[in-house]
Amino acid sequence: MLVPRRGRARQLPHFMLRLAIQKSGRLSEDSLALIRECGINFLSTSYKLKTEATNFPLEILFLRDDDIPGYVKDGVADLGIVGQNVLVEAGYPNLEVETLGFSKCRLSLAVPRADAYPSIETLQGKNIATSYPNILGRYLADHGVQANLHTISGSVEIAPSIGLAEAICDIVSSGSTLLGNGLREVETVFRSEAVLIAQPNLTAEQQDLLEQLQFRMQAVRRAKRSKYILLNAPVSALDEVRRLLPGIKSPTVTPLAEAGWVSVQSVVQEDEFWHITSQLKAVGAEGILVLPIEKMIA
Ligand code: PRT
Ligand code: ZN
């Protein structure tokens, strides 16, 4: 009997993850780049409120960053990418599952440049303008300071110059906004970076997908922190070179056609890189090549 051949039924995912990221702002570009670096493709994001990945069961929602913790807490989105400052201020620090290493900044107290500031006691009874009353309130309470917090949602830096407050507490990155407004940073209240957050009631299948995502994100981050290094060294310097380049397990060493020389391949951390290469040269290494690593699986 002739059985009609049917195409293989397309397997529809019966589970999916919905990830909320910032629609437009400081986190948007890096969040999208991270998703792409995890090998996840999606259609154009412009002018859309959501999009779907084409090769991973993931839907991406574009929201204001302040709304992301609440949406994830309520399970409207399963995952989110948001700054720890917003997450902790919203009161949901426990949703964090992975630090992402971008959008690093700090929440700091600042006073007019000319004002004396011998200690945090200076703020006792003062008016402080901020968009982060919860984080700041806890910090002041921990330091035994009682102040009047004025919660404003933007342009916090101008509060002292218009007479609204004697101090401010706001996000600082380079410090140039404070400088431009005649303010001086006096206390770091909180350090922040972008994090991946997840709702607490994921299904087993969603939890499995989240683990796959985290695995990819960790590989991307590790790779960014590391460089692949290749060099030639005299055999007599090999012990020194191996000491400088421990690698993941140990460096790969192969003999060169020229007697008495070897080629060494290894991985170095970005922050140690200049220091190590100058030491490698000092022990006789030559032809040092440094290459970026795309993914690094532990
Ligand atoms: O529209 P939506 O509500 O989504 O965005 P938003 O305007 O509330 O947030 P956005 O895009 O400005 O920032 C998103 C997140 O980026 C913040 O929640 C932080 O986690 C992180 N981030 C990193 C920063 C900064 N760096 C930063 N420099 N957020 C804000 N700033 C501002 C700061 O408020 C101040 O006005 O930049 C100024 C200070 O910068 P410097 O470099 O002059 O010190
Ligand atoms: Zn916001």
GROMACS .gro file of C-alpha atoms and ligand atoms in nm:
model
  343
    1MET     CA    1   0.000   0.000   0.000
    2LEU     CA    2   0.122   0.344  -0.087
    3VAL     CA    3   0.136   0.562   0.219
    4PRO     CA    4   0.130   0.931   0.131
    5ARG     CA    5   0.447   1.094   0.259
    6ARG     CA    6   0.384   1.375   0.491
    7GLY     CA    7   0.629   1.639   0.592
    8ARG     CA    8   0.749   1.610   0.947
    9ALA     CA    9   0.502   1.796   1.167
   10ARG     CA   10   0.655   2.122   1.281
   11GLN     CA   11   0.708   2.095   1.650
   12LEU     CA   12   0.538   2.382   1.818
   13PRO     CA   13   0.690   2.471   2.149
   14HIS     CA   14   0.444   2.395   2.427
   15PHE     CA   15   0.648   2.610   2.660
   16MET     CA   16   0.810   2.946   2.610
   17LEU     CA   17   0.981   3.221   2.797
   18ARG     CA   18   0.877   3.582   2.783
   19LEU     CA   19   1.164   3.822   2.847
   20ALA     CA   20   1.106   4.191   2.926
   21ILE     CA   21   1.378   4.438   2.833
   22GLN     CA   22   1.394   4.816   2.830
   23LYS     CA   23   1.230   4.964   2.522
   24SER     CA   24   1.451   5.265   2.485
   25GLY     CA   25   1.725   5.377   2.717
   26ARG     CA   26   2.064   5.295   2.856
   27LEU     CA   27   1.995   4.922   2.894
   28SER     CA   28   1.831   4.858   2.556
   29GLU     CA   29   2.126   4.821   2.325
   30ASP     CA   30   2.333   4.602   2.557
   31SER     CA   31   2.032   4.383   2.639
   32LEU     CA   32   1.960   4.319   2.271
   33ALA     CA   33   2.330   4.263   2.200
   34LEU     CA   34   2.351   4.005   2.479
   35ILE     CA   35   2.051   3.814   2.343
   36ARG     CA   36   2.211   3.812   1.997
   37GLU     CA   37   2.548   3.703   2.138
   38CYS     CA   38   2.365   3.411   2.298
   39GLY     CA   39   2.291   3.299   1.941
   40ILE     CA   40   1.925   3.401   1.958
   41ASN     CA   41   1.788   3.566   1.645
   42PHE     CA   42   1.476   3.776   1.626
   43LEU     CA   43   1.303   4.001   1.379
   44SER     CA   44   1.351   4.376   1.376
   45THR     CA   45   1.260   4.545   1.702
   46SER     CA   46   1.189   4.895   1.581
   47TYR     CA   47   0.850   5.048   1.667
   48LYS     CA   48   0.736   4.723   1.825
   49LEU     CA   49   0.618   4.633   2.170
   50LYS     CA   50   0.714   4.271   2.133
   51THR     CA   51   0.898   4.034   1.905
   52GLU     CA   52   0.961   3.663   1.887
   53ALA     CA   53   1.290   3.481   1.856
   54THR     CA   54   1.321   3.265   1.547
   55ASN     CA   55   1.549   2.996   1.690
   56PHE     CA   56   1.471   2.982   2.063
   57PRO     CA   57   1.131   2.966   2.237
   58LEU     CA   58   1.154   3.324   2.354
   59GLU     CA   59   0.929   3.625   2.322
   60ILE     CA   60   1.076   3.967   2.392
   61LEU     CA   61   0.865   4.247   2.542
   62PHE     CA   62   0.981   4.608   2.530
   63LEU     CA   63   0.889   4.807   2.841
   64ARG     CA   64   0.995   5.100   3.056
   65ASP     CA   65   1.262   4.977   3.292
   66ASP     CA   66   1.064   5.078   3.602
   67ASP     CA   67   0.781   4.843   3.501
   68ILE     CA   68   1.003   4.538   3.450
   69PRO     CA   69   1.039   4.416   3.814
   70GLY     CA   70   0.662   4.430   3.874
   71TYR     CA   71   0.580   4.251   3.548
   72VAL     CA   72   0.824   3.972   3.633
   73LYS     CA   73   0.711   3.953   3.996
   74ASP     CA   74   0.351   3.906   3.874
   75GLY     CA   75   0.450   3.654   3.609
   76VAL     CA   76   0.330   3.872   3.318
   77ALA     CA   77   0.687   3.831   3.194
   78ASP     CA   78   0.893   3.528   3.298
   79LEU     CA   79   1.228   3.703   3.275
   80GLY     CA   80   1.358   4.057   3.267
   81ILE     CA   81   1.677   4.255   3.226
   82VAL     CA   82   1.695   4.554   3.456
   83GLY     CA   83   1.937   4.756   3.672
   84GLN     CA   84   1.981   4.639   4.032
   85ASN     CA   85   1.903   4.997   4.138
   86VAL     CA   86   1.551   4.970   3.992
   87LEU     CA   87   1.504   4.612   4.113
   88VAL     CA   88   1.605   4.679   4.471
   89GLU     CA   89   1.415   5.008   4.486
   90ALA     CA   90   1.104   4.821   4.369
   91GLY     CA   91   1.155   4.580   4.660
   92TYR     CA   92   1.218   4.256   4.466
   93PRO     CA   93   1.591   4.181   4.502
   94ASN     CA   94   1.515   3.807   4.527
   95LEU     CA   95   1.412   3.791   4.162
   96GLU     CA   96   1.777   3.830   4.053
   97VAL     CA   97   1.926   3.517   3.894
   98GLU     CA   98   2.236   3.641   3.708
   99THR     CA   99   2.454   3.951   3.701
  100LEU     CA  100   2.522   4.066   3.346
  101GLY     CA  101   2.821   4.298   3.383
  102PHE     CA  102   2.691   4.598   3.187
  103SER     CA  103   2.528   4.931   3.282
  104LYS     CA  104   2.750   4.955   3.585
  105CYS     CA  105   2.681   5.263   3.794
  106ARG     CA  106   2.644   5.372   4.152
  107LEU     CA  107   2.380   5.548   4.354
  108SER     CA  108   2.554   5.827   4.541
  109LEU     CA  109   2.487   6.110   4.778
  110ALA     CA  110   2.616   6.448   4.663
  111VAL     CA  111   2.626   6.797   4.813
  112PRO     CA  112   2.711   7.141   4.667
  113ARG     CA  113   3.084   7.154   4.604
  114ALA     CA  114   3.150   7.438   4.846
  115ASP     CA  115   2.961   7.279   5.138
  116ALA     CA  116   3.160   7.118   5.416
  117TYR     CA  117   3.094   6.748   5.461
  118PRO     CA  118   3.295   6.607   5.749
  119SER     CA  119   3.075   6.295   5.782
  120ILE     CA  120   2.735   6.150   5.704
  121GLU     CA  121   2.613   6.314   6.029
  122THR     CA  122   2.610   6.635   5.821
  123LEU     CA  123   2.289   6.509   5.661
  124GLN     CA  124   2.101   6.488   5.992
  125GLY     CA  125   1.767   6.671   5.948
  126LYS     CA  126   1.856   6.787   5.597
  127ASN     CA  127   1.637   6.774   5.284
  128ILE     CA  128   1.757   6.522   5.027
  129ALA     CA  129   1.612   6.490   4.677
  130THR     CA  130   1.614   6.143   4.518
  131SER     CA  131   1.431   5.899   4.295
  132TYR     CA  132   1.544   5.616   4.526
  133PRO     CA  133   1.372   5.679   4.862
  134ASN     CA  134   1.372   5.312   4.964
  135ILE     CA  135   1.740   5.236   4.905
  136LEU     CA  136   1.844   5.573   5.045
  137GLY     CA  137   1.608   5.547   5.344
  138ARG     CA  138   1.764   5.212   5.443
  139TYR     CA  139   2.117   5.346   5.399
  140LEU     CA  140   2.050   5.650   5.617
  141ALA     CA  141   1.875   5.438   5.881
  142ASP     CA  142   2.177   5.201   5.887
  143HIS     CA  143   2.396   5.505   5.955
  144GLY     CA  144   2.165   5.650   6.219
  145VAL     CA  145   2.073   5.953   6.010
  146GLN     CA  146   1.724   6.099   5.994
  147ALA     CA  147   1.663   6.324   5.694
  148ASN     CA  148   1.366   6.448   5.492
  149LEU     CA  149   1.354   6.265   5.161
  150HIS     CA  150   1.192   6.441   4.866
  151THR     CA  151   1.106   6.189   4.598
  152ILE     CA  152   1.133   6.334   4.249
  153SER     CA  153   1.143   6.136   3.929
  154GLY     CA  154   1.392   6.332   3.719
  155SER     CA  155   1.644   6.618   3.707
  156VAL     CA  156   1.743   6.541   4.064
  157GLU     CA  157   2.077   6.718   4.019
  158ILE     CA  158   1.920   7.062   4.000
  159ALA     CA  159   1.739   7.028   4.336
  160PRO     CA  160   2.007   7.208   4.545
  161SER     CA  161   2.041   7.498   4.301
  162ILE     CA  162   1.665   7.566   4.306
  163GLY     CA  163   1.649   7.544   4.684
  164LEU     CA  164   1.453   7.218   4.700
  165ALA     CA  165   1.717   7.023   4.891
  166GLU     CA  166   2.059   7.054   5.053
  167ALA     CA  167   2.175   6.721   4.908
  168ILE     CA  168   2.080   6.472   4.641
  169CYS     CA  169   2.106   6.099   4.592
  170ASP     CA  170   2.118   5.989   4.229
  171ILE     CA  171   2.280   5.752   3.980
  172VAL     CA  172   2.638   5.839   3.892
  173SER     CA  173   2.846   5.691   3.616
  174SER     CA  174   3.127   5.918   3.495
  175GLY     CA  175   3.050   6.190   3.750
  176SER     CA  176   3.028   6.464   3.486
  177THR     CA  177   2.660   6.542   3.555
  178LEU     CA  178   2.740   6.610   3.921
  179LEU     CA  179   3.038   6.820   3.822
  180GLY     CA  180   2.832   7.019   3.572
  181ASN     CA  181   2.579   7.097   3.844
  182GLY     CA  182   2.836   7.210   4.099
  183LEU     CA  183   2.793   6.900   4.315
  184ARG     CA  184   3.041   6.674   4.492
  185GLU     CA  185   2.993   6.300   4.548
  186VAL     CA  186   3.023   6.224   4.919
  187GLU     CA  187   2.886   5.872   4.979
  188THR     CA  188   2.834   5.564   4.763
  189VAL     CA  189   2.498   5.430   4.873
  190PHE     CA  190   2.459   5.137   4.633
  191ARG     CA  191   2.650   4.978   4.344
  192SER     CA  192   2.449   4.853   4.050
  193GLU     CA  193   2.474   4.665   3.723
  194ALA     CA  194   2.224   4.505   3.486
  195VAL     CA  195   2.085   4.172   3.601
  196LEU     CA  196   1.868   3.894   3.467
  197ILE     CA  197   1.560   3.843   3.681
  198ALA     CA  198   1.308   3.558   3.677
  199GLN     CA  199   0.960   3.507   3.814
  200PRO     CA  200   0.953   3.257   4.098
  201ASN     CA  201   0.693   3.018   3.950
  202LEU     CA  202   0.852   2.897   3.628
  203THR     CA  203   0.738   2.556   3.501
  204ALA     CA  204   1.000   2.280   3.493
  205GLU     CA  205   1.031   2.329   3.115
  206GLN     CA  206   1.077   2.705   3.155
  207GLN     CA  207   1.332   2.650   3.429
  208ASP     CA  208   1.522   2.427   3.190
  209LEU     CA  209   1.514   2.699   2.921
  210LEU     CA  210   1.628   2.957   3.175
  211GLU     CA  211   1.926   2.736   3.260
  212GLN     CA  212   2.013   2.712   2.889
  213LEU     CA  213   1.997   3.090   2.863
  214GLN     CA  214   2.212   3.140   3.172
  215PHE     CA  215   2.464   2.890   3.040
  216ARG     CA  216   2.493   3.092   2.719
  217MET     CA  217   2.508   3.425   2.901
  218GLN     CA  218   2.787   3.298   3.126
  219ALA     CA  219   2.983   3.175   2.823
  220VAL     CA  220   2.947   3.516   2.657
  221ARG     CA  221   3.060   3.699   2.972
  222ARG     CA  222   3.354   3.470   3.034
  223ALA     CA  223   3.465   3.518   2.675
  224LYS     CA  224   3.447   3.897   2.707
  225ARG     CA  225   3.669   3.889   3.011
  226SER     CA  226   3.929   3.670   2.838
  227LYS     CA  227   4.167   3.686   2.543
  228TYR     CA  228   4.329   3.408   2.348
  229ILE     CA  229   4.706   3.447   2.337
  230LEU     CA  230   4.959   3.284   2.105
  231LEU     CA  231   5.333   3.332   2.122
  232ASN     CA  232   5.669   3.182   2.042
  233ALA     CA  233   5.918   3.122   2.319
  234PRO     CA  234   6.259   2.962   2.360
  235VAL     CA  235   6.232   2.623   2.531
  236SER     CA  236   6.461   2.756   2.802
  237ALA     CA  237   6.190   3.012   2.898
  238LEU     CA  238   5.905   2.761   2.900
  239ASP     CA  239   5.880   2.724   3.278
  240GLU     CA  240   5.854   3.102   3.318
  241VAL     CA  241   5.598   3.127   3.036
  242ARG     CA  242   5.389   2.850   3.192
  243ARG     CA  243   5.398   3.029   3.526
  244LEU     CA  244   5.271   3.348   3.361
  245LEU     CA  245   5.008   3.172   3.149
  246PRO     CA  246   4.835   2.906   3.355
  247GLY     CA  247   4.548   2.892   3.100
  248ILE     CA  248   4.224   2.708   3.170
  249LYS     CA  249   4.399   2.381   3.252
  250SER     CA  250   4.752   2.443   3.128
  251PRO     CA  251   4.881   2.611   2.812
  252THR     CA  252   4.907   2.420   2.483
  253VAL     CA  253   5.275   2.389   2.388
  254THR     CA  254   5.383   2.274   2.039
  255PRO     CA  255   5.737   2.258   1.901
  256LEU     CA  256   5.830   2.499   1.622
  257ALA     CA  257   6.024   2.390   1.311
  258GLU     CA  258   6.318   2.587   1.450
  259ALA     CA  259   6.495   2.381   1.714
  260GLY     CA  260   6.485   2.513   2.069
  261TRP     CA  261   6.159   2.708   2.017
  262VAL     CA  262   5.797   2.632   2.102
  263SER     CA  263   5.462   2.789   2.024
  264VAL     CA  264   5.240   2.848   2.329
  265GLN     CA  265   4.863   2.902   2.325
  266SER     CA  266   4.663   3.003   2.628
  267VAL     CA  267   4.391   3.229   2.769
  268VAL     CA  268   4.450   3.545   2.971
  269GLN     CA  269   4.213   3.769   3.161
  270GLU     CA  270   4.151   4.108   3.004
  271ASP     CA  271   4.248   4.299   3.319
  272GLU     CA  272   4.581   4.115   3.357
  273PHE     CA  273   4.666   4.120   2.991
  274TRP     CA  274   4.909   4.418   2.964
  275HIS     CA  275   5.092   4.321   3.277
  276ILE     CA  276   5.137   3.959   3.159
  277THR     CA  277   5.243   4.045   2.803
  278SER     CA  278   5.519   4.275   2.925
  279GLN     CA  279   5.647   3.999   3.155
  280LEU     CA  280   5.628   3.748   2.869
  281LYS     CA  281   5.844   3.973   2.653
  282ALA     CA  282   6.088   4.014   2.938
  283VAL     CA  283   6.141   3.634   2.960
  284GLY     CA  284   6.203   3.609   2.583
  285ALA     CA  285   5.860   3.552   2.422
  286GLU     CA  286   5.822   3.675   2.063
  287GLY     CA  287   5.548   3.715   1.805
  288ILE     CA  288   5.276   3.758   2.067
  289LEU     CA  289   4.928   3.749   1.910
  290VAL     CA  290   4.614   3.828   2.105
  291LEU     CA  291   4.271   3.732   1.974
  292PRO     CA  292   3.918   3.790   2.099
  293ILE     CA  293   3.722   3.487   2.215
  294GLU     CA  294   3.363   3.458   2.097
  295LYS     CA  295   3.227   3.206   2.348
  296MET     CA  296   3.396   3.034   2.637
  297ILE     CA  297   3.243   2.718   2.778
  298ALA     CA  298   3.374   2.631   3.122
  299PRT     O1  299   1.234   5.531   2.998
  299PRT     P1  300   1.279   5.437   3.104
  299PRT     O2  301   1.206   5.454   3.235
  299PRT     O3  302   1.281   5.295   3.055
  299PRT     O4  303   1.435   5.471   3.130
  299PRT     P2  304   1.506   5.564   3.237
  299PRT     O5  305   1.521   5.699   3.179
  299PRT     O6  306   1.441   5.551   3.372
  299PRT     O7  307   1.646   5.491   3.255
  299PRT     P3  308   1.783   5.509   3.175
  299PRT     O8  309   1.770   5.453   3.038
  299PRT     O9  310   1.838   5.647   3.191
  299PRT    O10  311   1.875   5.411   3.264
  299PRT     C1  312   1.848   5.276   3.274
  299PRT     C2  313   1.944   5.214   3.374
  299PRT    O11  314   2.079   5.235   3.330
  299PRT     C3  315   1.945   5.275   3.514
  299PRT    O12  316   1.838   5.228   3.594
  299PRT     C4  317   2.080   5.229   3.567
  299PRT    O13  318   2.071   5.096   3.612
  299PRT     C5  319   2.168   5.229   3.442
  299PRT     N1  320   2.260   5.345   3.432
  299PRT     C6  321   2.393   5.335   3.407
  299PRT     C7  322   2.232   5.476   3.443
  299PRT     C8  323   2.351   5.546   3.424
  299PRT     N2  324   2.450   5.456   3.403
  299PRT     C9  325   2.350   5.691   3.429
  299PRT     N3  326   2.456   5.752   3.414
  299PRT     N4  327   2.115   5.541   3.464
  299PRT    C10  328   2.115   5.675   3.467
  299PRT     N5  329   2.225   5.753   3.451
  299PRT    C11  330   2.205   5.901   3.454
  299PRT    C12  331   2.191   5.955   3.597
  299PRT    O14  332   2.056   5.952   3.638
  299PRT    C13  333   2.242   6.098   3.584
  299PRT    O15  334   2.141   6.185   3.535
  299PRT    O16  335   2.313   5.969   3.397
  299PRT    C14  336   2.347   6.084   3.476
  299PRT    C15  337   2.480   6.063   3.541
  299PRT    O17  338   2.575   6.018   3.449
  299PRT     P4  339   2.727   6.069   3.457
  299PRT    O18  340   2.801   5.985   3.359
  299PRT    O19  341   2.727   6.214   3.421
  299PRT    O20  342   2.775   6.046   3.599
  300ZN      ZN  343   1.290   5.438   3.422
   0.00000   0.00000   0.00000
